[in-house]
């Protein structure tokens, strides 16, 4: 057993009695109540999921295993020669809640290299799809295509004890995660670089190999590490994480669960917003025809969007009520690496103007930017200008937290998810509507 798996087993064994005790002794304690507006309104704020990999505070933003983003980046060992930790060290951290040593991180890097090879039929499936397919449709199809590789599904068919289920789920999660950079870069080069593929480099880590296969020079390897870690987890009520947890609760394997979540991430109100931010900004700059944008012009463009009934992409959030710290973290990267880049200046100008416009508009509960408002400008700067690809990057990142989460779901024996629905007539009865 690998050192990571051994450590994870210890953590699981220590955690199980906590869940058992809560269920047995405190199962009737209330943690939430549900109003009619919550039932109609997408269960906003209803506390009915348990996730230990991360927690999202509305005012503070995300904490991964109890650590804020700056604390996480400061605590994890940096990849040698890099400003950021490796994705593999973060995988150890999000799975176990403990910061790995540099040697332990190195061990995961070596383990992932062995799991990286993608079956040829996946590339064949992708090549058979129309080139006009959206990169997210390709990404989801590639993951589903690999379902036959699932160790969990095979072991389940043979007969698998409930408490042992986490082990094949861990194997599937690791196998799948290690392959995602290869699949992502393949889709990028298939669709946008005439299928001129760059083979994986066995000397490189998850982020470094991704940058290499994309064909983008340093420091894009660090961009990849930062980007994947920032997008990894946002507790489990969001569409992608919740879908992955929900589908896995039927004891569907990690391949089925992840591809389902990727389909949810492809929605414009969720992950696709990062593509839409860049589309919005580029359309806006085209209309300006090379003129320097001013705050007034940006304000007008924002109002035009709102008046046409569209949302301002990259702004607002279902839980957050302040600027997303994932936005801030990427802004700091830009301030360091591309402070004078015109597109970065425009994004900053939008940040100055948009919250005021959204407040005046009076609908959005949170007028502040989310992660998607800032991520595209970095990609654009490093030459990845094909913005329909951006949500695939988000998906590779999102896989890290959610695959860790479903491994824990099986470790703690969580049951199939099945909330109760009611009819509109029942709501009217409850409200005493005549
Ligand atoms: C993220 C988002 C889906 C959250 O939705 P939510 O929890 O329903 O948000 P709110 O409770 O603030 O929504 C209340 C109203 O404000 C509107 N609103 C929220 N964010 C808005 C935005 N960025 N631009 C315009 N209107 C917005 C909603 O559409 C809703 O309008 P309605 O009452 O006519 O249906 C929403 O803010 C949004 O659509 N943002 C733009 C897309 C985006 O950036 N998504 C990525 C999120 S990480």
CSV table of C-alpha atoms and ligand atoms in Angstrom, one decimal:
chain,number,residue,atom,x,y,z
A,1,UNK,CA,0.0,0.0,0.0
A,2,UNK,CA,1.3,3.5,-0.9
A,3,UNK,CA,2.2,5.9,2.0
A,4,UNK,CA,-0.7,8.1,1.0
A,5,UNK,CA,-3.2,5.2,1.1
A,6,UNK,CA,-1.8,4.1,4.5
A,7,UNK,CA,-2.2,7.6,5.9
A,8,UNK,CA,-5.6,7.9,4.4
A,9,UNK,CA,-6.7,4.6,6.0
A,10,UNK,CA,-5.5,5.9,9.4
A,11,UNK,CA,-7.6,9.0,8.9
A,12,UNK,CA,-10.6,7.0,7.8
A,13,UNK,CA,-10.4,4.7,10.8
A,14,UNK,CA,-10.1,7.7,13.2
A,15,UNK,CA,-13.0,9.5,11.5
A,16,UNK,CA,-15.6,6.6,11.3
A,17,UNK,CA,-16.5,6.6,15.0
A,18,UNK,CA,-17.3,10.3,14.8
A,19,UNK,CA,-19.9,9.7,12.1
A,20,UNK,CA,-21.3,6.6,13.8
A,21,UNK,CA,-21.7,8.5,17.1
A,22,UNK,CA,-23.4,11.5,15.5
A,23,UNK,CA,-25.8,9.1,13.8
A,24,UNK,CA,-26.5,7.0,16.8
A,25,UNK,CA,-26.6,9.5,19.6
A,26,UNK,CA,-27.4,12.8,17.9
A,27,UNK,CA,-29.3,11.8,14.8
A,28,UNK,CA,-32.4,13.9,15.7
A,29,UNK,CA,-30.5,17.2,16.4
A,30,UNK,CA,-31.8,19.9,13.9
A,31,UNK,CA,-29.2,21.8,11.9
A,32,UNK,CA,-31.5,23.5,9.4
A,33,UNK,CA,-35.1,24.3,8.6
A,34,UNK,CA,-36.6,24.6,5.1
A,35,UNK,CA,-38.9,27.5,4.0
A,36,UNK,CA,-41.1,27.6,0.9
A,37,UNK,CA,-38.7,30.0,-0.8
A,38,UNK,CA,-35.8,27.6,-0.2
A,39,UNK,CA,-37.8,24.7,-1.6
A,40,UNK,CA,-38.7,26.7,-4.8
A,41,UNK,CA,-35.4,28.5,-4.8
A,42,UNK,CA,-32.9,25.8,-5.4
A,43,UNK,CA,-32.4,24.8,-1.7
A,44,UNK,CA,-30.2,27.9,-1.1
A,45,UNK,CA,-28.8,27.8,2.4
A,46,UNK,CA,-30.4,24.5,3.4
A,47,UNK,CA,-27.8,22.6,5.4
A,48,UNK,CA,-28.2,19.0,4.3
A,49,UNK,CA,-24.8,17.8,3.0
A,50,UNK,CA,-21.7,16.7,4.8
A,51,UNK,CA,-18.3,17.4,3.2
A,52,UNK,CA,-15.0,17.5,5.0
A,53,UNK,CA,-12.6,18.4,2.2
A,54,UNK,CA,-13.6,22.1,2.2
A,55,UNK,CA,-16.0,24.7,3.7
A,56,UNK,CA,-17.3,27.9,2.1
A,57,UNK,CA,-17.9,30.8,4.4
A,58,UNK,CA,-20.1,33.5,2.7
A,59,UNK,CA,-17.8,36.3,4.0
A,60,UNK,CA,-14.4,34.7,4.2
A,61,UNK,CA,-14.6,32.4,1.1
A,62,UNK,CA,-13.2,28.9,0.8
A,63,UNK,CA,-11.1,27.0,3.2
A,64,UNK,CA,-9.5,23.7,2.0
A,65,UNK,CA,-9.3,21.3,5.0
A,66,UNK,CA,-9.4,24.3,7.3
A,67,UNK,CA,-6.9,26.5,5.5
A,68,UNK,CA,-7.6,29.7,3.5
A,69,UNK,CA,-6.1,29.9,0.0
A,70,UNK,CA,-2.9,31.9,1.1
A,71,UNK,CA,-2.5,29.5,4.0
A,72,UNK,CA,-2.8,26.5,1.7
A,73,UNK,CA,-0.2,27.8,-0.8
A,74,UNK,CA,2.1,28.7,2.1
A,75,UNK,CA,1.8,25.4,3.9
A,76,UNK,CA,2.3,22.9,1.0
A,77,UNK,CA,5.8,22.1,-0.2
A,78,UNK,CA,6.6,23.9,-3.4
A,79,UNK,CA,7.3,21.9,-6.5
A,80,UNK,CA,11.1,22.2,-7.0
A,81,UNK,CA,11.9,25.3,-9.0
A,82,UNK,CA,8.3,26.5,-8.8
A,83,UNK,CA,6.4,29.3,-7.0
A,84,UNK,CA,3.5,26.9,-6.3
A,85,UNK,CA,2.9,23.5,-4.8
A,86,UNK,CA,2.4,20.5,-7.0
A,87,UNK,CA,-1.2,19.3,-7.6
A,88,UNK,CA,0.0,16.0,-6.2
A,89,UNK,CA,0.9,17.5,-2.9
A,90,UNK,CA,-2.5,19.2,-2.8
A,91,UNK,CA,-4.1,15.8,-3.5
A,92,UNK,CA,-2.4,14.4,-0.4
A,93,UNK,CA,-3.6,17.4,1.6
A,94,UNK,CA,-7.2,17.4,0.4
A,95,UNK,CA,-7.5,13.6,1.0
A,96,UNK,CA,-5.9,13.4,4.4
A,97,UNK,CA,-6.2,16.9,5.8
A,98,UNK,CA,-2.5,16.8,6.5
A,99,UNK,CA,0.3,18.7,4.8
A,100,UNK,CA,2.7,16.2,3.1
A,101,UNK,CA,6.5,16.5,3.4
A,102,UNK,CA,8.4,17.1,0.1
A,103,UNK,CA,9.2,13.4,0.0
A,104,UNK,CA,5.6,12.4,0.4
A,105,UNK,CA,4.6,14.8,-2.3
A,106,UNK,CA,7.3,13.3,-4.5
A,107,UNK,CA,5.9,9.9,-3.9
A,108,UNK,CA,2.5,10.9,-5.1
A,109,UNK,CA,4.1,12.5,-8.2
A,110,UNK,CA,5.8,9.2,-9.0
A,111,UNK,CA,2.5,7.3,-8.4
A,112,UNK,CA,0.5,9.6,-10.7
A,113,UNK,CA,3.1,9.2,-13.4
A,114,UNK,CA,2.4,5.4,-13.4
A,115,UNK,CA,-1.3,6.1,-13.7
A,116,UNK,CA,-1.1,8.7,-16.5
A,117,UNK,CA,-1.4,6.6,-19.7
A,118,UNK,CA,-4.7,7.2,-21.5
A,119,UNK,CA,-6.1,4.2,-23.5
A,120,UNK,CA,-5.8,4.8,-27.3
A,121,UNK,CA,-9.6,4.3,-27.7
A,122,UNK,CA,-10.2,7.5,-25.8
A,123,UNK,CA,-8.3,9.4,-28.4
A,124,UNK,CA,-10.2,7.5,-31.1
A,125,UNK,CA,-13.5,8.5,-29.5
A,126,UNK,CA,-12.5,12.1,-29.4
A,127,UNK,CA,-11.2,12.1,-33.0
A,128,UNK,CA,-14.6,10.6,-34.1
A,129,UNK,CA,-16.5,13.4,-32.6
A,130,UNK,CA,-17.3,16.5,-34.8
A,131,UNK,CA,-14.5,19.0,-34.4
A,132,UNK,CA,-17.2,21.5,-33.7
A,133,UNK,CA,-18.1,19.7,-30.5
A,134,UNK,CA,-17.7,21.9,-27.4
A,135,UNK,CA,-14.5,21.0,-25.5
A,136,UNK,CA,-16.7,20.2,-22.4
A,137,UNK,CA,-18.7,17.7,-24.4
A,138,UNK,CA,-15.5,16.1,-25.5
A,139,UNK,CA,-14.1,16.1,-22.0
A,140,UNK,CA,-17.2,14.5,-20.6
A,141,UNK,CA,-17.3,11.9,-23.4
A,142,UNK,CA,-13.7,11.0,-22.8
A,143,UNK,CA,-14.3,10.3,-19.1
A,144,UNK,CA,-17.4,8.3,-19.8
A,145,UNK,CA,-15.6,6.3,-22.5
A,146,UNK,CA,-13.1,5.1,-19.9
A,147,UNK,CA,-15.8,3.7,-17.5
A,148,UNK,CA,-14.8,0.2,-18.5
A,149,UNK,CA,-11.5,0.8,-16.7
A,150,UNK,CA,-13.3,1.2,-13.3
A,151,UNK,CA,-11.9,-1.1,-10.6
A,152,UNK,CA,-14.8,-0.1,-8.3
A,153,UNK,CA,-17.4,-1.4,-10.8
A,154,UNK,CA,-15.5,-4.6,-11.3
A,155,UNK,CA,-15.0,-5.2,-7.6
A,156,UNK,CA,-18.6,-4.4,-6.9
A,157,UNK,CA,-19.7,-7.0,-9.4
A,158,UNK,CA,-17.6,-9.6,-7.6
A,159,UNK,CA,-19.0,-8.5,-4.2
A,160,UNK,CA,-17.6,-5.7,-2.1
A,161,UNK,CA,-18.1,-5.0,1.6
A,162,UNK,CA,-19.5,-1.5,2.3
A,163,UNK,CA,-16.5,-0.5,4.5
A,164,UNK,CA,-14.0,-1.7,1.8
A,165,UNK,CA,-15.6,0.4,-1.0
A,166,UNK,CA,-13.3,3.4,-0.5
A,167,UNK,CA,-10.3,1.3,-1.7
A,168,UNK,CA,-11.3,0.7,-5.3
A,169,UNK,CA,-12.9,4.2,-5.3
A,170,UNK,CA,-9.5,5.6,-4.3
A,171,UNK,CA,-7.8,3.6,-7.1
A,172,UNK,CA,-10.3,4.9,-9.7
A,173,UNK,CA,-10.0,8.4,-8.4
A,174,UNK,CA,-6.2,8.4,-8.6
A,175,UNK,CA,-6.2,6.7,-12.0
A,176,UNK,CA,-8.8,9.1,-13.4
A,177,UNK,CA,-7.2,12.3,-12.0
A,178,UNK,CA,-3.7,11.4,-13.2
A,179,UNK,CA,-5.1,11.1,-16.8
A,180,UNK,CA,-7.1,14.3,-16.9
A,181,UNK,CA,-4.2,16.7,-18.0
A,182,UNK,CA,-3.4,14.3,-20.9
A,183,UNK,CA,-7.0,14.3,-22.0
A,184,UNK,CA,-7.4,18.1,-21.5
A,185,UNK,CA,-4.3,18.9,-23.5
A,186,UNK,CA,-5.3,16.4,-26.2
A,187,UNK,CA,-8.7,18.0,-26.7
A,188,UNK,CA,-7.0,21.5,-26.8
A,189,UNK,CA,-4.5,20.5,-29.5
A,190,UNK,CA,-7.1,18.3,-31.4
A,191,UNK,CA,-9.5,21.2,-31.7
A,192,UNK,CA,-7.3,24.2,-31.9
A,193,UNK,CA,-3.9,23.1,-33.1
A,194,UNK,CA,-4.8,20.8,-36.0
A,195,UNK,CA,-4.4,17.7,-33.9
A,196,UNK,CA,-0.6,18.2,-33.6
A,197,UNK,CA,-0.2,16.4,-30.3
A,198,UNK,CA,2.7,16.7,-27.9
A,199,UNK,CA,3.5,13.5,-26.0
A,200,UNK,CA,3.5,13.5,-22.2
A,201,UNK,CA,6.9,14.0,-20.6
A,202,UNK,CA,7.5,11.3,-17.9
A,203,UNK,CA,9.8,13.6,-16.0
A,204,UNK,CA,7.2,16.2,-15.2
A,205,UNK,CA,4.5,16.6,-12.5
A,206,UNK,CA,0.7,17.0,-13.1
A,207,UNK,CA,0.9,20.8,-13.8
A,208,UNK,CA,4.2,20.8,-15.5
A,209,UNK,CA,3.3,18.0,-17.9
A,210,UNK,CA,0.0,19.7,-18.7
A,211,UNK,CA,1.8,22.9,-19.6
A,212,UNK,CA,4.2,20.9,-21.7
A,213,UNK,CA,1.5,19.0,-23.6
A,214,UNK,CA,-0.4,22.3,-24.2
A,215,UNK,CA,2.8,23.6,-25.8
A,216,UNK,CA,3.0,26.7,-23.5
A,217,UNK,CA,6.3,27.7,-21.9
A,218,UNK,CA,7.1,28.6,-18.3
A,219,UNK,CA,5.6,30.0,-16.1
A,220,UNK,CA,2.5,28.3,-17.5
A,221,UNK,CA,3.4,25.2,-15.5
A,222,UNK,CA,2.9,27.4,-12.4
A,223,UNK,CA,-0.3,28.9,-13.8
A,224,UNK,CA,-1.6,25.3,-14.2
A,225,UNK,CA,-0.7,24.3,-10.7
A,226,UNK,CA,-2.2,27.5,-9.2
A,227,UNK,CA,-5.3,27.2,-11.4
A,228,UNK,CA,-6.1,23.5,-10.7
A,229,UNK,CA,-5.6,24.0,-7.0
A,230,UNK,CA,-7.8,27.1,-6.8
A,231,UNK,CA,-10.6,25.4,-8.7
A,232,UNK,CA,-10.4,22.1,-6.9
A,233,UNK,CA,-13.2,22.4,-4.3
A,234,UNK,CA,-15.9,24.7,-3.1
A,235,UNK,CA,-17.7,22.5,-0.6
A,236,UNK,CA,-20.3,20.2,-2.1
A,237,UNK,CA,-23.5,22.2,-2.7
A,238,UNK,CA,-22.4,23.7,-6.0
A,239,UNK,CA,-23.7,22.0,-9.2
A,240,UNK,CA,-20.6,20.1,-10.2
A,241,UNK,CA,-19.6,18.9,-6.8
A,242,UNK,CA,-23.1,18.0,-5.8
A,243,UNK,CA,-23.7,16.1,-9.0
A,244,UNK,CA,-20.6,14.1,-8.5
A,245,UNK,CA,-21.5,13.3,-4.9
A,246,UNK,CA,-25.1,12.5,-5.9
A,247,UNK,CA,-24.2,10.2,-8.8
A,248,UNK,CA,-21.6,8.4,-6.7
A,249,UNK,CA,-24.1,7.9,-4.0
A,250,UNK,CA,-25.9,5.4,-6.3
A,251,UNK,CA,-22.6,3.5,-6.2
A,252,UNK,CA,-21.9,4.6,-9.7
A,253,UNK,CA,-18.1,4.6,-10.2
A,254,UNK,CA,-15.9,7.7,-10.3
A,255,UNK,CA,-16.0,7.7,-14.2
A,256,UNK,CA,-19.8,8.0,-14.3
A,257,UNK,CA,-19.8,10.4,-11.4
A,258,UNK,CA,-17.1,12.8,-12.7
A,259,UNK,CA,-18.5,13.0,-16.2
A,260,UNK,CA,-21.9,13.8,-14.8
A,261,UNK,CA,-20.4,16.6,-12.8
A,262,UNK,CA,-18.5,17.9,-15.8
A,263,UNK,CA,-21.8,18.2,-17.7
A,264,UNK,CA,-23.1,20.4,-14.9
A,265,UNK,CA,-19.9,22.5,-14.9
A,266,UNK,CA,-20.6,23.2,-18.6
A,267,UNK,CA,-23.6,25.4,-17.7
A,268,UNK,CA,-23.3,29.2,-18.2
A,269,UNK,CA,-24.4,29.9,-14.6
A,270,UNK,CA,-21.6,27.6,-13.3
A,271,UNK,CA,-18.2,26.9,-14.9
A,272,UNK,CA,-18.9,28.2,-18.3
A,273,UNK,CA,-19.0,31.7,-16.9
A,274,UNK,CA,-15.2,31.8,-17.3
A,275,UNK,CA,-15.6,31.4,-21.1
A,276,UNK,CA,-18.4,34.0,-21.1
A,277,UNK,CA,-16.3,36.5,-19.2
A,278,UNK,CA,-13.7,36.5,-21.9
A,279,UNK,CA,-16.3,36.5,-24.7
A,280,UNK,CA,-18.0,39.4,-23.1
A,281,UNK,CA,-14.7,41.4,-22.6
A,282,UNK,CA,-13.4,40.6,-26.1
A,283,UNK,CA,-16.7,41.6,-27.8
A,284,UNK,CA,-16.7,44.8,-25.8
A,285,UNK,CA,-13.1,45.6,-26.8
A,286,UNK,CA,-13.9,44.8,-30.5
A,287,UNK,CA,-16.8,47.3,-30.3
A,288,UNK,CA,-14.4,49.9,-29.0
A,289,UNK,CA,-12.2,49.4,-32.0
A,290,UNK,CA,-8.8,50.0,-30.4
A,291,UNK,CA,-10.0,52.9,-28.3
A,292,UNK,CA,-8.9,53.0,-24.6
A,293,UNK,CA,-11.8,51.9,-22.5
A,294,UNK,CA,-13.1,54.3,-19.9
A,295,UNK,CA,-15.1,53.6,-16.8
A,296,UNK,CA,-18.1,55.3,-18.4
A,297,UNK,CA,-17.9,53.1,-21.5
A,298,UNK,CA,-17.7,49.9,-19.3
A,299,UNK,CA,-20.6,51.1,-17.3
A,300,UNK,CA,-22.7,51.5,-20.4
A,301,UNK,CA,-21.7,48.0,-21.7
A,302,UNK,CA,-22.7,46.5,-18.3
A,303,UNK,CA,-26.1,48.2,-18.4
A,304,UNK,CA,-26.6,47.0,-22.0
A,305,UNK,CA,-26.0,43.4,-20.9
A,306,UNK,CA,-28.4,43.8,-17.9
A,307,UNK,CA,-31.0,45.6,-20.0
A,308,UNK,CA,-31.0,42.8,-22.6
A,309,UNK,CA,-31.9,40.4,-19.8
A,310,UNK,CA,-28.4,38.7,-19.5
A,311,UNK,CA,-26.3,38.2,-16.4
A,312,UNK,CA,-22.9,39.8,-16.0
A,313,UNK,CA,-20.6,36.8,-16.2
A,314,UNK,CA,-18.1,36.4,-13.4
A,315,UNK,CA,-20.1,38.4,-10.9
A,316,UNK,CA,-22.4,37.2,-8.2
A,317,UNK,CA,-22.5,33.9,-6.2
A,318,UNK,CA,-25.0,31.7,-4.6
A,319,UNK,CA,-23.1,31.6,-1.3
A,320,UNK,CA,-20.3,34.2,-1.3
A,321,UNK,CA,-21.1,37.7,-0.2
A,322,UNK,CA,-17.7,39.3,-0.9
A,323,UNK,CA,-15.0,39.3,-3.5
A,324,UNK,CA,-14.1,35.6,-4.1
A,325,UNK,CA,-10.6,35.0,-2.6
A,326,UNK,CA,-10.0,32.8,-5.7
A,327,UNK,CA,-10.4,36.0,-7.7
A,328,UNK,CA,-8.0,37.9,-5.4
A,329,UNK,CA,-5.4,35.1,-5.6
A,330,UNK,CA,-5.4,35.2,-9.4
A,331,UNK,CA,-5.4,39.0,-9.4
A,332,UNK,CA,-2.2,38.9,-7.3
A,333,UNK,CA,-0.7,36.6,-9.8
A,334,UNK,CA,-1.5,39.1,-12.5
A,335,UNK,CA,-0.2,42.0,-10.5
A,336,UNK,CA,3.1,40.1,-10.2
A,337,UNK,CA,3.4,38.7,-13.7
A,338,UNK,CA,1.4,40.9,-16.1
A,339,UNK,CA,0.7,44.2,-14.3
A,340,UNK,CA,0.6,46.3,-17.5
A,341,UNK,CA,-1.3,43.9,-19.8
A,342,UNK,CA,-4.2,45.8,-21.4
A,343,UNK,CA,-6.7,43.0,-20.8
A,344,UNK,CA,-5.8,42.8,-17.1
A,345,UNK,CA,-6.3,46.6,-16.9
A,346,UNK,CA,-9.8,46.2,-18.5
A,347,UNK,CA,-10.7,43.4,-16.1
A,348,UNK,CA,-9.6,45.7,-13.2
A,349,UNK,CA,-11.7,48.5,-14.5
A,350,UNK,CA,-14.7,46.2,-14.7
A,351,UNK,CA,-14.0,45.3,-11.1
A,352,UNK,CA,-14.2,49.0,-10.2
A,353,UNK,CA,-17.4,49.6,-12.0
A,354,UNK,CA,-19.5,46.4,-12.0
A,355,UNK,CA,-20.3,46.1,-8.3
A,356,UNK,CA,-21.8,49.6,-8.3
A,357,UNK,CA,-23.8,48.8,-11.4
A,358,UNK,CA,-25.1,45.5,-10.0
A,359,UNK,CA,-26.0,47.2,-6.7
A,360,UNK,CA,-28.0,49.9,-8.6
A,361,UNK,CA,-29.6,47.2,-10.7
A,362,UNK,CA,-30.7,45.8,-7.3
A,363,UNK,CA,-31.1,42.1,-8.1
A,364,UNK,CA,-27.9,40.2,-7.4
A,365,UNK,CA,-27.4,39.4,-3.7
A,366,UNK,CA,-23.7,39.5,-4.2
A,367,UNK,CA,-22.4,42.2,-6.6
A,368,UNK,CA,-18.7,41.1,-6.2
A,369,UNK,CA,-16.6,39.1,-8.7
A,370,UNK,CA,-16.2,35.3,-8.5
A,371,UNK,CA,-13.4,33.1,-9.6
A,372,UNK,CA,-14.4,33.2,-13.3
A,373,UNK,CA,-14.0,37.0,-13.6
A,374,UNK,CA,-10.2,36.8,-13.5
A,375,UNK,CA,-9.1,33.4,-14.7
A,376,UNK,CA,-9.4,33.9,-18.5
A,377,UNK,CA,-7.1,36.9,-18.6
A,378,UNK,CA,-4.2,34.8,-17.4
A,379,UNK,CA,-4.9,32.1,-20.0
A,380,UNK,CA,-5.2,34.8,-22.7
A,381,UNK,CA,-1.9,36.3,-21.7
A,382,UNK,CA,0.0,33.0,-22.1
A,383,UNK,CA,-1.5,32.4,-25.5
A,384,UNK,CA,-4.4,30.1,-24.7
A,385,UNK,CA,-6.9,32.4,-26.3
A,386,UNK,CA,-9.5,29.8,-27.3
A,387,UNK,CA,-11.9,30.6,-24.5
A,388,UNK,CA,-14.3,27.7,-25.2
A,389,UNK,CA,-11.5,25.6,-23.7
A,390,UNK,CA,-11.4,27.4,-20.3
A,391,UNK,CA,-14.1,25.3,-18.6
A,392,UNK,CA,-12.1,22.2,-19.3
A,393,UNK,CA,-9.3,23.7,-17.2
A,394,UNK,CA,-11.9,24.3,-14.4
A,395,UNK,CA,-13.0,20.7,-14.8
A,396,UNK,CA,-9.6,19.3,-14.4
A,397,UNK,CA,-9.2,21.3,-11.2
A,398,UNK,CA,-12.7,20.5,-9.9
A,399,UNK,CA,-12.0,16.8,-10.2
A,400,UNK,CA,-9.3,17.0,-7.4
A,401,UNK,CA,-11.7,18.0,-4.6
A,402,UNK,CA,-14.7,16.0,-5.8
A,403,UNK,CA,-12.8,12.8,-6.4
A,404,UNK,CA,-11.3,13.1,-2.9
A,405,UNK,CA,-14.8,13.8,-1.6
A,406,UNK,CA,-16.4,10.7,-3.1
A,407,UNK,CA,-13.6,8.5,-1.8
A,408,UNK,CA,-14.5,9.8,1.7
A,409,UNK,CA,-18.2,9.2,0.9
A,410,UNK,CA,-17.5,5.5,0.4
A,411,UNK,CA,-15.1,5.5,3.4
A,412,UNK,CA,-17.9,6.8,5.7
A,413,UNK,CA,-20.6,4.6,4.2
A,414,UNK,CA,-22.8,7.5,3.1
A,415,UNK,CA,-26.1,6.2,1.7
A,416,UNK,CA,-27.8,6.9,-1.7
A,417,UNK,CA,-29.0,10.5,-1.7
A,418,UNK,CA,-32.7,10.9,-1.9
A,419,UNK,CA,-34.2,14.2,-0.7
A,420,UNK,CA,-38.0,14.4,-0.6
A,421,UNK,CA,-40.0,16.5,-3.0
A,422,UNK,CA,-43.5,18.0,-2.5
A,423,UNK,CA,-46.2,19.3,-4.9
A,424,UNK,CA,-47.1,23.0,-5.4
A,425,UNK,CA,-50.6,22.1,-3.9
A,426,UNK,CA,-48.8,20.8,-0.7
A,427,UNK,CA,-46.9,24.1,-0.4
A,428,UNK,CA,-50.2,26.0,-0.8
A,429,UNK,CA,-51.7,23.8,1.9
A,430,UNK,CA,-48.8,24.4,4.2
A,431,UNK,CA,-49.1,28.1,3.7
A,432,UNK,CA,-52.8,28.1,4.2
A,433,UNK,CA,-53.5,29.5,0.7
A,434,UNK,CA,-57.2,29.4,0.0
B,1,LIG,C1,-23.7,32.7,-9.7
B,1,LIG,C2,-25.2,32.9,-9.8
B,1,LIG,C3,-25.8,31.8,-10.7
B,1,LIG,C4,-25.8,32.8,-8.5
B,1,LIG,O1,-27.2,32.8,-8.6
B,1,LIG,P1,-28.2,33.1,-7.4
B,1,LIG,O2,-27.7,32.4,-6.2
B,1,LIG,O3,-29.6,32.8,-7.9
B,1,LIG,O4,-27.9,34.7,-7.2
B,1,LIG,P2,-28.9,35.7,-6.5
B,1,LIG,O5,-29.6,35.1,-5.4
B,1,LIG,O6,-28.0,36.9,-6.3
B,1,LIG,O7,-29.9,36.1,-7.7
B,1,LIG,C5,-30.9,37.0,-7.5
B,1,LIG,C6,-31.2,37.7,-8.9
B,1,LIG,O8,-30.0,38.4,-9.3
B,1,LIG,C7,-29.6,38.1,-10.6
B,1,LIG,N1,-28.2,38.1,-10.7
B,1,LIG,C8,-27.3,37.4,-9.9
B,1,LIG,N2,-26.1,37.6,-10.4
B,1,LIG,C9,-26.2,38.4,-11.5
B,1,LIG,C10,-25.2,38.9,-12.4
B,1,LIG,N3,-23.9,38.6,-12.3
B,1,LIG,N4,-25.7,39.7,-13.4
B,1,LIG,C11,-27.0,40.0,-13.5
B,1,LIG,N5,-28.0,39.5,-12.6
B,1,LIG,C12,-27.5,38.7,-11.6
B,1,LIG,C13,-30.2,36.6,-10.7
B,1,LIG,O9,-30.2,36.3,-12.1
B,1,LIG,C14,-31.5,36.7,-10.0
B,1,LIG,O10,-32.4,37.3,-10.9
B,1,LIG,P3,-33.9,36.9,-10.9
B,1,LIG,O11,-34.5,37.2,-9.6
B,1,LIG,O12,-34.5,37.7,-12.1
B,1,LIG,O13,-34.0,35.4,-11.2
B,1,LIG,C15,-25.5,34.3,-10.4
B,1,LIG,O14,-24.9,35.3,-9.6
B,1,LIG,C16,-25.0,34.5,-11.8
B,1,LIG,O15,-25.8,34.2,-12.7
B,1,LIG,N6,-23.8,35.0,-12.1
B,1,LIG,C17,-23.2,35.2,-13.4
B,1,LIG,C18,-22.7,33.8,-13.9
B,1,LIG,C19,-21.4,33.4,-13.1
B,1,LIG,O16,-20.5,34.2,-13.0
B,1,LIG,N7,-21.4,32.2,-12.7
B,1,LIG,C20,-20.2,31.6,-12.0
B,1,LIG,C21,-20.4,31.4,-10.6
B,1,LIG,S1,-19.0,30.8,-9.8
